[in-house]
Amino acid sequence: MSDILVVDRLTVELPPGSDRRYAVEDVSFSVAPGEIVCVVGESGSGKSVSSFTVMGLLPREVKPVAGSIRLEGEDLMNASEKRYRELRGSRMAMIFQEPMTALNPVKTIGDQIEEVLKVHTQMSQAERRARVMETIGQVNLPDPDQIVRAYPHQLSGGQRQRAMIAGALALDPALLIADEPTTALDVTTQAQILQLIAELRARRGTGVLFITHDFGVVAEIAHRVVVMQKGKVVEQGLADDVLNRPQHPYTQMLIGAVPSLTPADRKPLDGAPVVLHTKNLRKVYSSGGLFQKKRVVEAVKDVSIDIRRGETVGIVGESGSGKSTVARCVARLIDPTAGEVAIDGGDYAKLPERALRDHRKRMQIVFQDPYRSLNPRRTVAQSMIEAPVNFGMSQAEAMSRAGDLLDLVHLPRQSLDRFPHQFSGGQRQRICIARALMPQPEVLIADEAVSALDVSVQAQVLKLFDEIREKFSLALLFITHDLRVAAQICDRIVVMQKGAVVEQGPTKDVFAAPKHPYTQALFAAAPGKQIGNRI
Amino acid sequence: MFGYILRRLVSTIPVMFIVALIVFLMLRLTPSDPAAIIAGDNANAQQVEMIRQQLGLDKPLLVQLWVWLSSLLHGNLGESFFFKKSVTSLIADRIEPTLALAAFTLVIAVAIAVPLGIFAAMRRGSLLDRIVMGFSVMGFSVPAFVIGYALIYVFAIKLQWLPVQGYSRIANGFEPWLRSLILPSLTLAVIYVALLARMTRTSLLEVLGEDYIRTAYSRGLTPLQVLVRHALPNAAVPIITVVGLGVALLIGGVVVTESVFAIPGIGRLTVDAVLARDYPTIQAIILLFSFVYVMINLIIDVSYTLLDPRIRY
């Protein structure tokens, strides 16, 4: 059979004033019926622009200027907007990264799936309803009668993505474009969605163009792989070849940077004193009150964790497991409901804000999104010296310390006078780390601190965390959803589910023989287990 | 939901009480004597004192407040000092023009502003967008009486399409009623349109950047379908909110507009009552206005639940 999609030497131009002239340059690839082609690359590689160009959904200022796109033999580059609209949703469909925001919050799931049928077909209402129910069944959503009447916010993340897929596949398109469809999902949900996409493809012969940054996912589902870097295709071929025998240095670097699921060798720390100690930490959120029924959510239940000097302890778990709540309680960004949180034996779980101030400099936190955790109107120096100056350090001393710390995180000292927007994501995260080190903390909390970073940058930042932990003998509390990251950086891991710790132990032991069924399920769901164990 | 409405209704009681208290005290703080105004320029001190006694203004402040509040609780708004009528009947006589003016203004404002805001958002950065935004700045800055007299000059005096002033009751025929309302409503609507068009544009622009708009396009919808089915329903909540908050503008505007167009409504009554230091009437009108404002915003809060399934009380 001939290819469903053929993209030939496509070049897409960016508006003047962008950081480069072409978003995508001379890109060629194709998708055959029933084939899953993964386009892999880091942010800015042009992988999403390529897929949006195929769908004809580019912003007005971004224009394809050369090459051709053929869908089932039909030239799309010269297609009218009207023809494009006929094809979208019927012959080619798209699903997106964040199923919560990709669905209209004020319309029912049923209406949103039915809309595709309304726009493209002459079906009667009864026929449409029947097709909606059928499609909902095909994506394995439970209880279709309820799902059609539900609103997006009433479904879980995985269910929402299934509903998106149902809408995309309602008219049996030849091509499905999936733009990072599992990136926002938990690992167990991700495994289910990947399986669903693979199944639907096999059953219907849909060609799938799958955009992702995650080599684990690629290893799970790709037939062929296209690797993109800065708008160009650097390598493409069969999944087995690209993953196991990458030719291009960039591909080799990307695959090499994926953290291995096999825990790294780490020195045992048995003699070191415990720095951070939590005992029976609880956090309960309650809403309602006088007139309404009271709702109580136990976000954290009886969590007891010890971290020794120079030790990295990881809390792993899926969204809603309470891992970030623990981090916030430890940092006293929120007040624990009960239990102890102590540094060097000094319990500060219940201290009032005034008495807490002296403890604040002893624990510092680095957040997930380096784009939002630095004040855009303050220079790096202003951000960095704020805390120590508040605690009484002289301006000059703080500045010289800030310079030293920038050296340490491998940024030039001139960075001090610059603003956050002048740095890349990885550099900003380095700045955040340097800022956290300014008041000389004993405990450093990293809350998903490498999750928003590209894999090559992630590897460098992980290395940096390890360096500073060693240099300052920090107790590092590392919150992550990513088992690969946990395997590489943690001495011990704590697995949380629904607010409770289900398992904890040395990383090596937990990875070698997970005891709790939930831990086992997490490991089973981790995509592309073989990835990262070679090269 | 029912419980929520009940709670909101109950909570209006303290709100109204506080409003009543403030109005009462503020009026007593104004440096003027209703008795002297009623008695006129030629009255002697004895006559003024007699009038003061008749009105009960000679009693201590707390006693006056008590008398007023307890009669309020019995549903009695009191007797006007100046018009020698019960305040209730005074307001009843004057409510029709004001209600008509306010309702008509609301309809005109929404009918003009929402489409303007939509066009501006859809053609962001275009000439039309800039004209709409420029107009809205003007609408905020030019006082209502200037706009009123300008409209009268053009449409009533030069073109002679519409009456200059006055109000024709709906009982005297629909057409004259409508004609008498057009200019005052337009005058009153200007600031409302400015506010609402701006809000519609902002709120729609925000929604148009959302992921589900992209999803809708990816499913082959036309821009119009995307606008009507996906963008507007999501942009509605902030727009409706501003409609509600804008009622305050409307209340303030009614007073000026009715004076400019000599409409015998509550707005005019307010001005007359203030000039005559007619305490009971002023108090009643302000209570009425705040009650209307609280109720309209309650209705709007409840309407959110129809517009957005995520909002539940």
Short mmCIF file of C-alpha atoms in Angstrom, two decimals, chain B:
data_model
loop_
_atom_site.label_atom_id
_atom_site.label_comp_id
_atom_site.label_asym_id
_atom_site.label_seq_id
_atom_site.Cartn_x
_atom_site.Cartn_y
_atom_site.Cartn_z
CA MET B 1 -27.82 25.37 45.05
CA PHE B 2 -31.06 26.23 46.84
CA GLY B 3 -29.10 26.44 50.06
CA TYR B 4 -26.65 28.78 48.38
CA ILE B 5 -29.37 31.16 47.20
CA LEU B 6 -30.93 31.09 50.66
CA ARG B 7 -27.58 31.90 52.25
CA ARG B 8 -27.01 34.76 49.85
CA LEU B 9 -30.50 36.13 50.54
CA VAL B 10 -29.93 35.93 54.27
CA SER B 11 -26.60 37.67 53.90
CA THR B 12 -28.27 40.64 52.20
CA ILE B 13 -29.92 41.50 55.52
CA PRO B 14 -26.72 42.63 57.27
CA VAL B 15 -25.60 44.30 54.03
CA MET B 16 -28.80 46.31 53.85
CA PHE B 17 -28.57 47.15 57.54
CA ILE B 18 -25.05 48.51 57.15
CA VAL B 19 -26.09 50.49 54.08
CA ALA B 20 -29.05 51.90 56.02
CA LEU B 21 -26.84 52.89 58.92
CA ILE B 22 -24.24 54.60 56.73
CA VAL B 23 -26.84 56.48 54.70
CA PHE B 24 -28.61 57.66 57.81
CA LEU B 25 -25.45 58.92 59.47
CA MET B 26 -23.95 60.47 56.33
CA LEU B 27 -27.12 62.49 55.75
CA ARG B 28 -27.10 63.77 59.31
CA LEU B 29 -23.51 64.86 58.82
CA THR B 30 -24.37 67.11 55.86
CA PRO B 31 -24.30 70.77 56.86
CA SER B 32 -27.88 71.67 56.11
CA ASP B 33 -31.28 71.82 57.75
CA PRO B 34 -34.31 70.33 55.99
CA ALA B 35 -36.62 72.32 58.23
CA ALA B 36 -35.04 75.61 57.12
CA ILE B 37 -35.40 74.65 53.47
CA ILE B 38 -39.05 73.70 53.87
CA ALA B 39 -39.84 76.81 55.89
CA GLY B 40 -38.38 79.04 53.15
CA ASP B 41 -36.37 82.25 53.24
CA ASN B 42 -38.93 84.39 55.04
CA ALA B 43 -39.60 82.08 57.97
CA ASN B 44 -38.56 83.03 61.47
CA ALA B 45 -36.71 80.83 63.89
CA GLN B 46 -39.88 79.81 65.68
CA GLN B 47 -41.51 78.54 62.49
CA VAL B 48 -38.41 76.58 61.57
CA GLU B 49 -38.35 75.04 65.05
CA MET B 50 -41.99 74.04 64.66
CA ILE B 51 -41.34 72.32 61.38
CA ARG B 52 -38.35 70.61 62.92
CA GLN B 53 -40.55 69.25 65.66
CA GLN B 54 -43.16 68.08 63.14
CA LEU B 55 -40.50 66.17 61.20
CA GLY B 56 -39.13 64.65 64.40
CA LEU B 57 -35.71 66.17 63.73
CA ASP B 58 -35.53 67.66 67.21
CA LYS B 59 -35.16 64.26 68.79
CA PRO B 60 -31.75 62.73 69.56
CA LEU B 61 -30.01 61.00 66.67
CA LEU B 62 -30.36 57.51 68.12
CA VAL B 63 -34.08 57.98 68.61
CA GLN B 64 -34.47 59.15 65.01
CA LEU B 65 -32.51 56.14 63.82
CA TRP B 66 -34.63 53.82 65.93
CA VAL B 67 -37.87 55.30 64.63
CA TRP B 68 -36.69 54.96 61.05
CA LEU B 69 -35.32 51.43 61.36
CA SER B 70 -38.38 50.12 63.16
CA SER B 71 -40.70 51.58 60.57
CA LEU B 72 -38.47 50.03 57.87
CA LEU B 73 -38.97 46.66 59.50
CA HIS B 74 -42.70 47.19 59.12
CA GLY B 75 -42.19 47.85 55.44
CA ASN B 76 -42.83 51.55 55.82
CA LEU B 77 -40.30 53.78 54.07
CA GLY B 78 -41.62 56.87 55.82
CA GLU B 79 -43.16 60.16 54.79
CA SER B 80 -41.34 62.56 52.48
CA PHE B 81 -40.42 65.86 54.17
CA PHE B 82 -40.77 67.82 51.00
CA PHE B 83 -43.38 66.18 48.78
CA LYS B 84 -45.79 65.52 51.68
CA LYS B 85 -46.47 62.02 50.39
CA SER B 86 -45.42 58.59 51.50
CA VAL B 87 -42.02 57.72 50.08
CA THR B 88 -43.42 54.42 48.82
CA SER B 89 -45.98 56.09 46.59
CA LEU B 90 -43.40 58.66 45.52
CA ILE B 91 -41.09 55.91 44.30
CA ALA B 92 -43.93 53.92 42.75
CA ASP B 93 -44.87 56.97 40.65
CA ARG B 94 -41.35 57.43 39.42
CA ILE B 95 -40.17 53.86 38.93
CA GLU B 96 -41.51 53.22 35.41
CA PRO B 97 -39.30 55.66 33.48
CA THR B 98 -36.22 54.57 35.37
CA LEU B 99 -36.86 50.87 34.91
CA ALA B 100 -37.58 51.43 31.21
CA LEU B 101 -34.45 53.52 30.81
CA ALA B 102 -32.23 51.04 32.62
CA ALA B 103 -33.59 47.98 30.86
CA PHE B 104 -33.44 49.63 27.46
CA THR B 105 -29.90 50.79 28.12
CA LEU B 106 -28.84 47.33 29.16
CA VAL B 107 -30.25 45.81 25.99
CA ILE B 108 -28.67 48.46 23.75
CA ALA B 109 -25.33 48.22 25.53
CA VAL B 110 -25.09 44.45 25.30
CA ALA B 111 -26.32 44.45 21.72
CA ILE B 112 -23.67 46.97 20.69
CA ALA B 113 -20.78 46.08 22.94
CA VAL B 114 -20.60 42.32 22.63
CA PRO B 115 -20.41 42.25 18.82
CA LEU B 116 -17.91 45.12 18.88
CA GLY B 117 -15.74 43.24 21.35
CA ILE B 118 -16.00 40.08 19.26
CA PHE B 119 -14.98 41.87 16.06
CA ALA B 120 -12.11 43.56 17.82
CA ALA B 121 -10.87 40.25 19.21
CA MET B 122 -11.23 38.36 15.95
CA ARG B 123 -9.36 41.09 14.05
CA ARG B 124 -6.88 41.87 16.75
CA GLY B 125 -4.50 44.68 15.83
CA SER B 126 -6.62 45.71 12.82
CA LEU B 127 -7.94 49.20 12.19
CA LEU B 128 -11.36 48.12 13.48
CA ASP B 129 -9.81 46.83 16.68
CA ARG B 130 -8.03 50.13 17.23
CA ILE B 131 -11.15 52.14 16.48
CA VAL B 132 -13.18 50.09 18.96
CA MET B 133 -10.52 50.42 21.63
CA GLY B 134 -10.14 54.14 20.96
CA PHE B 135 -13.86 54.60 21.21
CA SER B 136 -13.92 52.76 24.51
CA VAL B 137 -11.31 55.06 26.02
CA MET B 138 -13.42 57.99 24.87
CA GLY B 139 -16.56 56.40 26.29
CA PHE B 140 -14.89 56.23 29.68
CA SER B 141 -13.61 59.77 29.61
CA VAL B 142 -16.44 61.88 28.22
CA PRO B 143 -19.04 62.71 30.90
CA ALA B 144 -22.61 61.57 30.32
CA PHE B 145 -24.07 65.09 30.27
CA VAL B 146 -21.73 66.11 27.43
CA ILE B 147 -22.74 63.10 25.39
CA GLY B 148 -26.39 63.73 26.23
CA TYR B 149 -26.38 67.33 25.06
CA ALA B 150 -24.36 66.40 21.96
CA LEU B 151 -26.91 63.75 21.01
CA ILE B 152 -29.78 66.19 21.66
CA TYR B 153 -28.12 68.80 19.48
CA VAL B 154 -27.59 66.43 16.55
CA PHE B 155 -30.63 64.16 16.59
CA ALA B 156 -33.29 66.31 18.22
CA ILE B 157 -32.45 69.89 17.27
CA LYS B 158 -30.61 69.62 13.92
CA LEU B 159 -32.11 66.46 12.45
CA GLN B 160 -35.35 66.63 14.47
CA TRP B 161 -35.69 62.84 14.45
CA LEU B 162 -36.35 62.43 18.12
CA PRO B 163 -37.83 64.45 20.99
CA VAL B 164 -35.46 66.79 22.80
CA GLN B 165 -36.52 65.95 26.33
CA GLY B 166 -39.23 64.41 28.42
CA TYR B 167 -40.70 60.99 28.83
CA SER B 168 -43.82 59.47 27.37
CA ARG B 169 -45.38 56.76 29.49
CA ILE B 170 -45.84 53.37 27.85
CA ALA B 171 -49.57 53.65 28.60
CA ASN B 172 -49.66 56.56 26.11
CA GLY B 173 -48.48 54.40 23.23
CA PHE B 174 -45.48 52.29 22.42
CA GLU B 175 -43.90 54.39 19.69
CA PRO B 176 -43.70 57.71 21.56
CA TRP B 177 -42.41 55.75 24.56
CA LEU B 178 -39.66 54.17 22.49
CA ARG B 179 -38.77 57.47 20.83
CA SER B 180 -38.49 59.19 24.16
CA LEU B 181 -36.10 56.52 25.40
CA ILE B 182 -33.65 56.28 22.52
CA LEU B 183 -31.46 59.32 23.21
CA PRO B 184 -31.29 58.93 27.00
CA SER B 185 -30.54 55.23 26.66
CA LEU B 186 -27.78 55.87 24.15
CA THR B 187 -26.31 58.48 26.45
CA LEU B 188 -26.39 56.14 29.39
CA ALA B 189 -25.13 53.21 27.31
CA VAL B 190 -21.91 54.87 26.15
CA ILE B 191 -19.85 54.16 29.22
CA TYR B 192 -21.38 50.72 29.56
CA VAL B 193 -20.55 49.88 25.95
CA ALA B 194 -16.99 51.07 26.48
CA LEU B 195 -16.56 48.84 29.50
CA LEU B 196 -18.32 45.82 28.06
CA ALA B 197 -16.67 45.92 24.63
CA ARG B 198 -13.28 46.02 26.27
CA MET B 199 -14.13 43.14 28.58
CA THR B 200 -15.57 41.06 25.74
CA ARG B 201 -12.45 41.59 23.68
CA THR B 202 -10.06 40.71 26.52
CA SER B 203 -11.99 37.70 27.63
CA LEU B 204 -12.42 36.38 24.11
CA LEU B 205 -8.75 36.87 23.27
CA GLU B 206 -7.85 34.85 26.30
CA VAL B 207 -10.21 32.06 25.33
CA LEU B 208 -9.04 32.06 21.70
CA GLY B 209 -5.57 31.16 22.92
CA GLU B 210 -6.82 28.08 24.75
CA ASP B 211 -5.96 24.55 23.69
CA TYR B 212 -9.54 23.49 23.06
CA ILE B 213 -9.85 26.17 20.39
CA ARG B 214 -6.97 24.47 18.60
CA THR B 215 -8.74 21.14 19.12
CA ALA B 216 -11.86 22.57 17.53
CA TYR B 217 -9.90 23.75 14.49
CA SER B 218 -8.18 20.38 14.27
CA ARG B 219 -11.60 18.81 13.89
CA GLY B 220 -12.47 20.86 10.86
CA LEU B 221 -14.68 23.58 12.30
CA THR B 222 -14.94 26.94 10.55
CA PRO B 223 -13.81 30.05 12.45
CA LEU B 224 -17.45 31.01 12.94
CA GLN B 225 -18.31 27.61 14.39
CA VAL B 226 -15.30 27.79 16.67
CA LEU B 227 -16.40 31.22 17.85
CA VAL B 228 -20.03 30.35 18.48
CA ARG B 229 -19.67 26.84 19.85
CA HIS B 230 -16.43 27.01 21.77
CA ALA B 231 -15.11 30.51 22.31
CA LEU B 232 -18.19 32.49 23.33
CA PRO B 233 -19.61 30.02 25.86
CA ASN B 234 -16.26 30.07 27.61
CA ALA B 235 -15.88 33.84 27.43
CA ALA B 236 -19.37 34.40 28.81
CA VAL B 237 -18.63 34.27 32.54
CA PRO B 238 -16.34 37.32 32.73
CA ILE B 239 -18.60 39.23 30.34
CA ILE B 240 -21.68 38.56 32.44
CA THR B 241 -19.74 39.50 35.56
CA VAL B 242 -19.02 42.91 34.10
CA VAL B 243 -22.65 43.33 33.08
CA GLY B 244 -23.48 42.90 36.76
CA LEU B 245 -20.78 45.17 38.11
CA GLY B 246 -21.74 47.74 35.49
CA VAL B 247 -25.17 48.10 37.04
CA ALA B 248 -23.44 50.42 39.48
CA LEU B 249 -22.47 52.64 36.54
CA LEU B 250 -26.03 52.51 35.36
CA ILE B 251 -27.38 53.66 38.71
CA GLY B 252 -24.98 56.59 38.81
CA GLY B 253 -25.70 57.39 35.19
CA VAL B 254 -29.47 57.38 35.64
CA VAL B 255 -29.27 60.38 37.94
CA VAL B 256 -27.38 62.52 35.43
CA THR B 257 -29.20 61.27 32.35
CA GLU B 258 -32.66 61.83 33.77
CA SER B 259 -31.69 65.36 34.67
CA VAL B 260 -30.32 66.08 31.18
CA PHE B 261 -33.40 64.69 29.48
CA ALA B 262 -35.93 65.89 32.08
CA ILE B 263 -37.25 62.40 32.68
CA PRO B 264 -39.41 62.17 35.80
CA GLY B 265 -37.81 59.03 37.17
CA ILE B 266 -35.99 57.92 40.29
CA GLY B 267 -32.83 59.68 39.13
CA ARG B 268 -34.58 63.03 39.02
CA LEU B 269 -36.29 62.27 42.29
CA THR B 270 -32.85 61.65 43.79
CA VAL B 271 -31.59 65.03 42.68
CA ASP B 272 -34.72 66.80 43.90
CA ALA B 273 -34.64 64.96 47.21
CA VAL B 274 -30.99 65.78 47.76
CA LEU B 275 -31.52 69.46 46.98
CA ALA B 276 -34.44 69.57 49.43
CA ARG B 277 -32.58 67.54 52.07
CA ASP B 278 -35.54 65.18 51.99
CA TYR B 279 -33.95 62.58 54.27
CA PRO B 280 -36.57 59.82 54.13
CA THR B 281 -36.67 59.90 50.32
CA ILE B 282 -32.89 59.90 49.92
CA GLN B 283 -32.56 57.06 52.40
CA ALA B 284 -35.21 55.00 50.67
CA ILE B 285 -33.74 55.53 47.22
CA ILE B 286 -30.26 54.55 48.28
CA LEU B 287 -31.58 51.46 50.03
CA LEU B 288 -33.51 50.59 46.90
CA PHE B 289 -30.47 51.04 44.66
CA SER B 290 -28.26 48.92 46.85
CA PHE B 291 -30.91 46.23 47.09
CA VAL B 292 -31.23 46.13 43.30
CA TYR B 293 -27.46 45.94 42.96
CA VAL B 294 -27.14 43.08 45.42
CA MET B 295 -29.99 41.16 43.79
CA ILE B 296 -28.68 41.59 40.26
CA ASN B 297 -25.31 40.29 41.29
CA LEU B 298 -26.94 37.36 43.02
CA ILE B 299 -28.80 36.52 39.83
CA ILE B 300 -25.55 36.79 37.92
CA ASP B 301 -23.70 34.52 40.33
CA VAL B 302 -26.45 31.97 39.98
CA SER B 303 -26.36 32.26 36.19
CA TYR B 304 -22.70 31.14 36.25
CA THR B 305 -23.86 27.65 37.06
CA LEU B 306 -25.78 27.59 33.79
CA LEU B 307 -22.79 28.82 31.82
CA ASP B 308 -20.04 26.77 33.38
CA PRO B 309 -20.61 23.25 34.68
CA ARG B 310 -17.49 23.52 36.83
CA ILE B 311 -19.13 26.16 38.99
CA ARG B 312 -21.37 24.60 41.61
CA TYR B 313 -22.54 26.13 44.81
#
